[in-house]
CSV table of C-alpha atoms in Angstrom, one decimal:
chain,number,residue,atom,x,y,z
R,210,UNK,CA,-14.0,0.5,-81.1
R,211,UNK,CA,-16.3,1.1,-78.6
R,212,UNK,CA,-15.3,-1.5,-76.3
R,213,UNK,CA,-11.8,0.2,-76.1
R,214,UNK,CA,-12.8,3.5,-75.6
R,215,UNK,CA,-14.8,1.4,-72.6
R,216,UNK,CA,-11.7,0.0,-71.2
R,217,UNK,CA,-9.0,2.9,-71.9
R,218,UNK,CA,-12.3,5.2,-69.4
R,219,UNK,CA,-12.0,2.5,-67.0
R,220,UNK,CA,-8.3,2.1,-66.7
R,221,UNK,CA,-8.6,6.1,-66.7
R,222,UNK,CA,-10.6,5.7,-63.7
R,223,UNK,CA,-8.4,3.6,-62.2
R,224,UNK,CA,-5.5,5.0,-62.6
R,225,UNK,CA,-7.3,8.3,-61.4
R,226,UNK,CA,-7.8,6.2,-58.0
R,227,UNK,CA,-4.9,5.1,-57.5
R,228,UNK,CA,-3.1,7.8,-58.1
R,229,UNK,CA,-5.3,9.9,-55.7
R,230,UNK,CA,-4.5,6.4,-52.9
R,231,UNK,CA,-0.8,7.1,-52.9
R,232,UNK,CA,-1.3,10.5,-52.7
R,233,UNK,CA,-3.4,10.3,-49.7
R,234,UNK,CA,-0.9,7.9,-48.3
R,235,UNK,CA,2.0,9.9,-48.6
R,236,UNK,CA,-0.3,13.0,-46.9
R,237,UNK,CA,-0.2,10.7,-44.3
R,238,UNK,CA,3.2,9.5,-43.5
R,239,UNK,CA,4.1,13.3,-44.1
R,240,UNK,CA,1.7,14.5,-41.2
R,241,UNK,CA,2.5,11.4,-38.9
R,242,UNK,CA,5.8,12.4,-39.8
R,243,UNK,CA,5.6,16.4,-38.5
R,244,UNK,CA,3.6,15.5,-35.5
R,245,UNK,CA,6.3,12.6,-34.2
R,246,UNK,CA,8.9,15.5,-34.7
R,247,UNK,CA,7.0,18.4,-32.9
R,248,UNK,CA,6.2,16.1,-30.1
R,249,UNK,CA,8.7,16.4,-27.0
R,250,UNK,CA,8.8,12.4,-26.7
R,251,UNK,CA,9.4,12.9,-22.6
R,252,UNK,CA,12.6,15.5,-22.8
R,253,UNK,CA,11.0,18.4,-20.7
R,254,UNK,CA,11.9,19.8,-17.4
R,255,UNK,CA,9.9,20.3,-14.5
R,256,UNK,CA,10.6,23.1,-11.8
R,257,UNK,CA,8.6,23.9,-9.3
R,258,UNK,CA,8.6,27.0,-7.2
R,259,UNK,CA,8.0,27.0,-4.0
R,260,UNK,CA,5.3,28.5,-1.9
R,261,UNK,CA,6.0,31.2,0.9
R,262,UNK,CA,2.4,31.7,1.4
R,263,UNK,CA,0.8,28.0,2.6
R,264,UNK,CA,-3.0,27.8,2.4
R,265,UNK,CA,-3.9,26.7,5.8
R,266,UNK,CA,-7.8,25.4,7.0
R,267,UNK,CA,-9.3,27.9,9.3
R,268,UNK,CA,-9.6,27.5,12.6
R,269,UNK,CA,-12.8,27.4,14.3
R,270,UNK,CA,-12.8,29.8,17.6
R,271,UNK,CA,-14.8,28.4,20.0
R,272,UNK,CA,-16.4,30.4,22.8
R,273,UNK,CA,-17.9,28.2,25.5
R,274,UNK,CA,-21.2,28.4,26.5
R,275,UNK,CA,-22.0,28.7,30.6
R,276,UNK,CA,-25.2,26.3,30.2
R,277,UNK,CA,-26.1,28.1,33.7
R,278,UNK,CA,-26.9,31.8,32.4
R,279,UNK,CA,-27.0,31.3,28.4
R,280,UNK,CA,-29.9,32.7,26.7
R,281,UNK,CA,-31.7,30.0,24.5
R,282,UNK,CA,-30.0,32.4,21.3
R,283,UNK,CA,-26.8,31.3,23.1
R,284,UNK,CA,-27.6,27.9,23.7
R,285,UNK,CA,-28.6,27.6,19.8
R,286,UNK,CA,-25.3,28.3,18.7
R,287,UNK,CA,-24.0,24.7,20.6
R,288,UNK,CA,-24.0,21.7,18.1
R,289,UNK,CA,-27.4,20.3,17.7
R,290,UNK,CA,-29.1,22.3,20.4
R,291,UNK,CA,-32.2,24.2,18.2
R,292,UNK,CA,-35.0,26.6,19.7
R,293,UNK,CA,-36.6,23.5,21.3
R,294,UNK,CA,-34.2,21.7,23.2
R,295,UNK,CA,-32.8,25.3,24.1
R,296,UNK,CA,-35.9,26.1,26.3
R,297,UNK,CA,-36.1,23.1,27.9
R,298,UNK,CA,-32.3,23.2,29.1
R,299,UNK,CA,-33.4,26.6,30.1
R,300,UNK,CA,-36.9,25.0,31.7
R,301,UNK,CA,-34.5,22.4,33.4
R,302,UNK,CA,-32.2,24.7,35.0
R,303,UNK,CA,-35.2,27.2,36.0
R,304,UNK,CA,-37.1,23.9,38.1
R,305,UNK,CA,-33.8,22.2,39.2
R,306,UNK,CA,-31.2,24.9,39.6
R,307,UNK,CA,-27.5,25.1,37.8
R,308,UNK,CA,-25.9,22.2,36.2
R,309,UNK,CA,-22.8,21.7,38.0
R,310,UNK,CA,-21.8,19.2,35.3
R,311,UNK,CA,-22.0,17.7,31.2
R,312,UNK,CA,-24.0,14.7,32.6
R,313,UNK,CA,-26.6,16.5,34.2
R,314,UNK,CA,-27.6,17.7,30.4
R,315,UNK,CA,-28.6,13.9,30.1
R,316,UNK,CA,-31.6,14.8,32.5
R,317,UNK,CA,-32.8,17.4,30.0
R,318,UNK,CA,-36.0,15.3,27.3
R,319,UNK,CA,-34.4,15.0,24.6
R,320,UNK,CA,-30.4,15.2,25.3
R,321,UNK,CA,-29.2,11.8,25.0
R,322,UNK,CA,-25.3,10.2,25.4
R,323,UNK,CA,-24.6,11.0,21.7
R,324,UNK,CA,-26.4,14.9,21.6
R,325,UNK,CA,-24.5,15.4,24.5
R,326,UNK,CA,-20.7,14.3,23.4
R,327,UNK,CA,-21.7,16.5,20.4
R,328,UNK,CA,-21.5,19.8,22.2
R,329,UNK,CA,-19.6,19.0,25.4
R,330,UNK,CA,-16.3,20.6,24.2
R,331,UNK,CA,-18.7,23.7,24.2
R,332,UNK,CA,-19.8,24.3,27.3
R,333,UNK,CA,-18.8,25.6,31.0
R,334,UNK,CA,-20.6,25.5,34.0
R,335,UNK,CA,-18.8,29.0,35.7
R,336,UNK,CA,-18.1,32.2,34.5
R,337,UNK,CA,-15.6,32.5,31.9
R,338,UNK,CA,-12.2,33.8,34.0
R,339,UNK,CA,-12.7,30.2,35.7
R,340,UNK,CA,-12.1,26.9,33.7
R,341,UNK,CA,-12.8,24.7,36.4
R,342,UNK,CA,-15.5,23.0,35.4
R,343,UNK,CA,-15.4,23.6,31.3
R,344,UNK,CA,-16.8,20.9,29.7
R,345,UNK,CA,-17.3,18.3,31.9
Protein backbone atom coordinates (compact mmCIF):
# COMPACT_ATOMS: atom_id res chain seq x y z
CA UNK A 1 0.00 0.00 0.00
CA UNK A 2 2.68 2.15 0.51
CA UNK A 3 4.21 1.92 -2.68
CA UNK A 4 0.90 3.43 -4.18
CA UNK A 5 0.45 6.06 -2.03
CA UNK A 6 4.45 6.61 -3.43
CA UNK A 7 3.32 6.68 -6.94
CA UNK A 8 -0.29 8.41 -6.73
CA UNK A 9 2.41 11.64 -4.60
CA UNK A 10 4.61 11.46 -7.50
CA UNK A 11 2.11 11.57 -10.33
CA UNK A 12 0.58 14.39 -8.01
CA UNK A 13 3.74 16.12 -8.40
CA UNK A 14 3.77 15.75 -11.74
CA UNK A 15 0.84 16.58 -12.72
CA UNK A 16 1.28 19.65 -10.38
CA UNK A 17 4.26 20.58 -12.87
CA UNK A 18 2.89 20.24 -15.72
CA UNK A 19 -0.02 21.86 -15.05
CA UNK A 20 1.89 24.87 -13.73
CA UNK A 21 4.25 24.44 -17.57
CA UNK A 22 1.18 25.06 -19.66
CA UNK A 23 0.17 27.63 -17.58
CA UNK A 24 3.30 29.53 -17.85
CA UNK A 25 3.13 28.86 -21.59
CA UNK A 26 -0.08 30.19 -22.18
CA UNK A 27 1.11 33.53 -19.87
CA UNK A 28 3.38 33.65 -22.50
CA UNK A 29 1.72 33.54 -25.84
CA UNK A 30 -0.83 35.90 -24.06
CA UNK A 31 1.83 38.65 -23.28
CA UNK A 32 3.67 38.09 -26.71
CA UNK A 33 0.37 38.37 -27.88
CA UNK A 34 -0.60 42.10 -26.29
CA UNK A 35 2.77 43.46 -26.92
CA UNK A 36 2.64 42.40 -31.00
CA UNK A 37 -0.83 44.23 -30.88
CA UNK A 38 0.28 47.48 -29.00
CA UNK A 39 3.25 47.80 -31.15
CA UNK A 40 2.75 50.24 -34.20
CA UNK A 41 4.62 47.57 -36.63
CA UNK A 42 5.95 50.81 -38.85
CA UNK A 43 2.33 52.66 -39.44
CA UNK A 44 3.27 56.17 -37.86
CA UNK A 45 3.64 59.49 -39.42
CA UNK A 46 6.41 61.80 -39.32
CA UNK A 47 5.97 65.77 -39.65
CA UNK A 48 8.38 68.02 -39.18
CA UNK A 49 8.06 71.62 -38.62
CA UNK A 50 10.10 73.86 -39.85
CA UNK A 51 12.51 76.22 -38.30
CA UNK A 52 12.19 80.16 -38.70
CA UNK A 53 14.95 80.74 -36.36
CA UNK A 54 18.31 78.85 -37.92
CA UNK A 55 21.20 78.37 -35.44
CA UNK A 56 24.03 79.99 -37.20
CA UNK A 57 28.08 79.65 -35.94
CA UNK A 58 29.24 82.98 -34.78
CA UNK A 59 31.32 84.98 -36.58
CA UNK A 60 34.59 86.01 -35.40
CA UNK A 61 35.17 90.01 -35.75
CA UNK A 62 38.44 90.56 -36.48
CA UNK A 63 40.20 93.85 -35.73
CA UNK A 64 43.65 94.16 -37.34
CA UNK A 65 46.50 94.85 -35.58
CA UNK A 66 48.98 97.83 -37.00
CA UNK A 67 52.29 95.71 -36.03
CA UNK A 68 53.86 99.40 -36.25
CA UNK A 69 52.21 101.11 -33.04
CA UNK A 70 50.57 97.95 -31.14
CA UNK A 71 51.27 97.59 -27.62
CA UNK A 72 52.70 94.04 -26.74
CA UNK A 73 48.85 93.68 -24.91
CA UNK A 74 47.72 94.20 -28.59
CA UNK A 75 50.19 92.20 -30.19
CA UNK A 76 49.12 89.24 -27.70
CA UNK A 77 45.79 89.09 -28.90
CA UNK A 78 47.27 87.96 -32.75
CA UNK A 79 47.34 83.97 -33.10
CA UNK A 80 50.34 82.59 -31.48
CA UNK A 81 52.10 85.84 -30.57
CA UNK A 82 52.48 85.50 -26.37
CA UNK A 83 54.27 88.17 -23.96
CA UNK A 84 57.65 86.92 -25.45
CA UNK A 85 57.59 87.08 -28.99
CA UNK A 86 55.37 90.39 -28.46
CA UNK A 87 58.47 92.37 -27.10
CA UNK A 88 60.68 91.35 -29.38
CA UNK A 89 58.38 92.38 -32.53
CA UNK A 90 58.23 95.49 -30.46
CA UNK A 91 62.33 95.31 -29.81
CA UNK A 92 62.55 94.69 -33.68
CA UNK A 93 60.62 97.60 -34.83
CA UNK A 94 62.21 99.93 -31.97
CA UNK A 95 66.19 98.97 -33.63
CA UNK A 96 64.98 98.70 -37.31
CA UNK A 97 62.07 101.03 -37.72
CA UNK A 98 58.27 100.02 -39.09
CA UNK A 99 57.53 96.96 -40.94
CA UNK A 100 56.33 97.95 -44.12
CA UNK A 101 55.29 94.38 -44.78
CA UNK A 102 54.10 90.36 -43.35
CA UNK A 103 57.61 89.20 -44.42
CA UNK A 104 59.58 91.44 -42.51
CA UNK A 105 57.98 89.61 -39.28
CA UNK A 106 60.21 86.61 -40.51
CA UNK A 107 63.21 88.79 -39.30
CA UNK A 108 61.79 88.91 -35.77
CA UNK A 109 63.72 85.39 -33.42
CA UNK A 110 61.36 83.36 -33.25
CA UNK A 111 58.60 84.18 -36.14
CA UNK A 112 59.04 81.54 -38.64
CA UNK A 113 56.99 80.87 -42.26
CA UNK A 114 54.30 78.91 -40.42
CA UNK A 115 53.87 81.54 -37.00
CA UNK A 116 53.63 83.94 -39.55
CA UNK A 117 50.75 82.62 -41.98
CA UNK A 118 49.02 82.03 -38.59
CA UNK A 119 48.31 85.69 -37.90
CA UNK A 120 48.89 87.38 -41.21
CA UNK A 121 45.05 87.86 -41.88
CA UNK A 122 45.58 89.96 -38.60
CA UNK A 123 47.58 92.53 -39.18
CA UNK A 124 48.13 96.08 -41.02
CA UNK A 125 50.99 98.00 -41.45
CA UNK A 126 49.01 101.75 -41.60
CA UNK A 127 46.45 103.24 -39.70
CA UNK A 128 43.16 101.83 -39.86
CA UNK A 129 41.14 104.34 -42.45
CA UNK A 130 43.93 102.89 -44.93
CA UNK A 131 43.89 99.16 -46.11
CA UNK A 132 46.72 99.46 -48.29
CA UNK A 133 49.02 97.39 -46.86
CA UNK A 134 46.60 95.05 -44.53
CA UNK A 135 48.04 91.89 -44.23
CA UNK A 136 50.64 91.54 -46.52
Amino acid sequence: MEKQEKKTKVSGVYLVLAALTVLFAVSLVFLHKTAYEGASHGNYTVTTQDKTDEITAPTRVVTLVNVNTATAEELETLTGIGPSLAQAIIDYRAEHGDFTAAEDLLNVKGIGEAKLEGFRAEITFTEEDGNENSGG
